[in-house]
Amino acid sequence: MKRRGAKGLKLFAVMSLSALAVHLFPEVAWAQEIAGGRSYGDFPIVGGRVAVWVAAQVHLLFAAFVLGVPMFAVVAEAWGMFGGDSKYDKLAKEFTRLLLVAYSATAIWGAILSFLLITIYPNLWIYLAEIFEVSMWIYVALFFFESFTLYLYYYGWDRWNRGRAKLGHLTLGILLNVFGTAVMLIANSWLTYMMSPPADVGPDTAPGMVQAWSAFANATWMPINVHRAIANVVFGGAIVGAYAAYRFLLAKTDEERAHYDWMGYVGNLIAIFALLVLPFAGYYLGREIYEYNQQMGITMMGGFMSWLWIIQAFLIGVLFLTGNYYLWIGMGRIPGAERFAPYTKYMLVVLIVGVIVWATPHTMIANREEIAAMGGNLHPFLGVLGVMSAKNTAVNIMILTTFLSFLFYWRANNDPTVKWARTGTIVQGAMFLIAALIVIFYGVYGYFVSAIVRIGFSVYQVGAVIATIVGVVIINVFMMRGAESRGAIRWGQMPPRSQYALFILAVTFTWLMGLMGFARSGIRQHWHVWEVVRDTSEWAATPPLGYAAFVISACVLIFFTLVAFIFWLGGLAEKPFVSQASSDTALSPGGPELAPAAGD
Amino acid sequence: MQDSTRDSGLLASFDYVDSAVNAIGELRAAGLKKITAYMPCPEPQIEEALGYDQSPVRVWALVGGLCGAAGGFALTSFTSMDWPLVTGGKPILSIPAYVVISFEMMVLFGVLSTVIGLFINSRLPYIKPMVVYDPEFSAGKFGVYVTVAPDRLDRARGILQGQDPAEIREDPVGVAHAPPGFDAESEAREHLVGVAPAASGFDSESDSRHETRAMMVENLKIFAVVLGTLGTFTMVANSIPQVQSEVPVELSFGADVSADELMASGELLYNGAGGCLACHGTGTRAPNLLTDHGGTGIIGVRCGNRVVGDECKAYLYGSMVDPNAYVVEGFDPIMPDMRRSLSNAQIWALVAYLESLGGEVTVTGADIGAGDDGSSATASAAPTGAAPATASTDPVEIMRASACLGCHVFNGEGTEMGPAFDGMGARVDADYIRVSILDPGAGAAEGFETFLGAMPPIFGDQLTASQLETVVQFLVSQR
């Protein structure tokens, strides 16, 4: 009896201690299961990497749209308020209606991305979540505030449309932008941490030891913020332009056609103007990448990803040519624009030459015979053009040319009446000429100095272009006061090919975003977090550009299909189009006095 | 009683098709286009009179057939590529053999899409009751039903009577007499029923079809533009040289690893995953290692002469783990510590490969093993051993044995690279010193930021707890 009792007591003690251990030290007890957990999941047919890639890209495209549109919607509303022109207020409301239906899609794709990350990259998710958990909570909370603000902003539009209430409504729009920007800043910190973690974080650094703010505000965080903020405006303008083009092509009445012609013009104007400053933001990002890690920077620009920038140059060439083409066609509906028509062929030549120079590769993959024939690794002619000195010069000249197109468009049907008009025009011309000369001078000079000095020259080139744009605009604003109109802009009288140009612009902007996303992720190569968390999955290698192109095209197709469906949904509640009167100006074209249905 | 504000309907029954055709023509010419025709058999003349275009079902058949054919080729091609079977030396992708399957798929999908298109375009099945229909229209009569505004009723009646109809009925079973629950307004564009349509701008079924067709054509054009643009970009991206990044393969060498094996692995790393070519490939950002540099010879020749006293492999290894120590004149110190991205074995493989370029490979398994153990063959490599350096409890002895004085100065002894131990207690507290020893990468003292990462994080393993605390308290006491 005693022996049985003793055995039982021992058994009881062992079991009790085990139970205690399980509760006090669950990690030890369940270590077998934790240790056996998988590092990577998979996704049928396309694989885990492509699934996450597509989800992330489509989510980002929608996010760019819902973040970019409020920026210029608020500006349009303010312009309508303080300028006393209700057309812009209605336009802003129509922009916001597009936003409303796209917002849900953004959130849905964000959820898809989150679940795919959790299931396919669980360890990476756990790692990042431990570092950024607080920011993730704030991120979710901001969604709530942003949604609330957006619904108030849209549904309160007609209710709060006078006096102080209107001012409050405008404030809601500004608040919407604040929340949206905050959301973007938080999300940007996660992906930039993966690219540029703080220098003191290494493979052995436990996530809990990573300083949260240091991880949040890492080296490439602010450059990405600036780049994306501007790119969102560009993208939003392009999608709005495509929407307007679609409505234009299907319009049943001349008034409807006129309204959407004007809307397309405004969307394109926003996109092209924001595009002019985007390269500078991209250059800032590139510099920060180089500053953070030379190897990453050199891989990006001179390594296996260098050819990607040739494709980017091709795409931006398409953008510049198409954008200018749209402006030139648009001048056909402006009385008095005929006098500028002869200049378009020269501008076309300048743009084409600029695109060719910009798209010229520097490094040619050549075999021994070709190297012997060329006399070296670099082509005797192309090798001269395929460097940043030539490319910076080309792109700055293209920017000046595009701005000149816009200036012609602005002044097409207006004759200035100020006494100093001739002098002002001469000054404007001189500014263009001086800027071009500065750009070309530093472009040529850059061949004779060291790389670090040459990089600094781009600041002068950019500065000259920006100064010219700002100066010419200021002069023109004053010069056009009281200008005599040569005739009303014939809104709506545009050939369909002009609208297809807007579609090409939208598709190209979208594809470009996909390409840049591939570039940003690809320079990490086989690292989830650069030199900290290695990618040991079967998809660790960065795929070649051709493969990436297929995925990007698929993402763009998915996005446009969904956008078309979403806009169709938004149009279901739309009232029949109603026109009121017609009027026009050139820069504030406004077109007809229109009250487009806004799904009220 | 008929609502005078609502449209009215007139149904005329004709014995002859010509009469019906003429009536339809005159009604349309008069602007009365809300016409529905009934006929006992298909009559092209009536369809032409109503303004119908060619049937869109043929497009469905074409598209379905093409999709089927493409799908057939895709199915056969991808399955062949996925499970390639070499048969008689023929190519894996044998187009003639796939024609049969593709043909069958073309027929199948073509038929299916034709039937679907037929149902859709005919708006079958009807689920709403037809109004106005009279069984006599299936027995040989031709019916023309026109919906008109009340003020044009007489005009319409006059036109119909001019064609000598068998009968004219006014609003026979029209809107006013619709069955309960029948929503006439919603019938406007949907079916071939004589119901007054809503004010939608659609004059007749044919106008509605015109607009629908125009919209479809426009949508197809837009889709073609989008696809064409995407296709162009994809094609351009696929037409340039395709380069994929390499993932470093983990290397494991035994003690008797051969020089050839090391060289081969090193060459793969150098030209691929190591990322060396990005900077050393052109000779502008970093010295070109594959060619002569400034008359000093290729890397395997010049490496032994770069640093006095350092043999070639020591110099090459040191260049990779402490690149700022040996920056070649005329170049910037931009090379990263390769230990962050490559393992010790991979680094030694690279050394062996570079040695082979013009020189003799002297790297052996012992170098790799020594590097893994922490005691490197090169003097410049930091100690990485994990075993306790001493069992002493004297703090100065511990610091000497752990090579602290290799980077820190204390009491006139040591090397001034990191913060001096003298007066440390006046500058920082015990917690700071403890963290600095256990996790030196957590931060650098002011003025020593460039050396962040130089101190190895090994002392947590190398020192016992009491030794660590002894050193911490000793340093805190230095004021």
PDB file of C-alpha atoms in Angstrom, chain A residues 407 410-411 414-425 427-428 431 469-484 587:
ATOM      1  CA  LEU A 407       2.362  77.922 -72.469  1.00  0.00           C
ATOM      2  CA  TRP A 410      -2.507  78.873 -72.282  1.00  0.00           C
ATOM      3  CA  ARG A 411      -1.936  81.854 -74.532  1.00  0.00           C
ATOM      4  CA  ASN A 414      -5.777  85.350 -75.538  1.00  0.00           C
ATOM      5  CA  ASP A 415      -4.112  88.551 -76.599  1.00  0.00           C
ATOM      6  CA  PRO A 416      -2.564  90.405 -73.681  1.00  0.00           C
ATOM      7  CA  THR A 417      -3.558  94.011 -73.366  1.00  0.00           C
ATOM      8  CA  VAL A 418      -0.978  95.186 -70.846  1.00  0.00           C
ATOM      9  CA  LYS A 419       1.480  97.730 -72.115  1.00  0.00           C
ATOM     10  CA  TRP A 420       4.472  95.596 -71.318  1.00  0.00           C
ATOM     11  CA  ALA A 421       3.167  92.537 -73.146  1.00  0.00           C
ATOM     12  CA  ARG A 422       5.863  92.515 -75.794  1.00  0.00           C
ATOM     13  CA  THR A 423       8.608  92.981 -73.236  1.00  0.00           C
ATOM     14  CA  GLY A 424       7.119  90.297 -71.051  1.00  0.00           C
ATOM     15  CA  THR A 425       7.013  87.872 -73.941  1.00  0.00           C
ATOM     16  CA  VAL A 427      11.589  88.052 -71.175  1.00  0.00           C
ATOM     17  CA  GLN A 428       9.769  84.755 -71.171  1.00  0.00           C
ATOM     18  CA  MET A 431      14.180  82.660 -69.742  1.00  0.00           C
ATOM     19  CA  ILE A 469       8.742  77.437 -65.039  1.00  0.00           C
ATOM     20  CA  VAL A 470       7.982  79.507 -61.975  1.00  0.00           C
ATOM     21  CA  GLY A 471       9.138  82.760 -63.538  1.00  0.00           C
ATOM     22  CA  VAL A 472       7.280  82.285 -66.797  1.00  0.00           C
ATOM     23  CA  VAL A 473       4.073  81.356 -65.004  1.00  0.00           C
ATOM     24  CA  ILE A 474       4.251  84.415 -62.789  1.00  0.00           C
ATOM     25  CA  ILE A 475       4.872  86.709 -65.748  1.00  0.00           C
ATOM     26  CA  ASN A 476       2.060  85.094 -67.702  1.00  0.00           C
ATOM     27  CA  VAL A 477      -0.449  85.410 -64.888  1.00  0.00           C
ATOM     28  CA  PHE A 478       0.083  89.137 -64.745  1.00  0.00           C
ATOM     29  CA  MET A 479       0.308  89.471 -68.485  1.00  0.00           C
ATOM     30  CA  MET A 480      -3.007  87.722 -69.083  1.00  0.00           C
ATOM     31  CA  ARG A 481      -4.970  90.027 -66.819  1.00  0.00           C
ATOM     32  CA  GLY A 482      -7.577  91.724 -68.897  1.00  0.00           C
ATOM     33  CA  ALA A 483      -6.497  89.875 -71.991  1.00  0.00           C
ATOM     34  CA  GLU A 484      -8.728  89.956 -75.032  1.00  0.00           C
ATOM     35  CA  LEU A 587      -6.426  78.681 -68.590  1.00  0.00           C
TER      36      LEU A 587
END
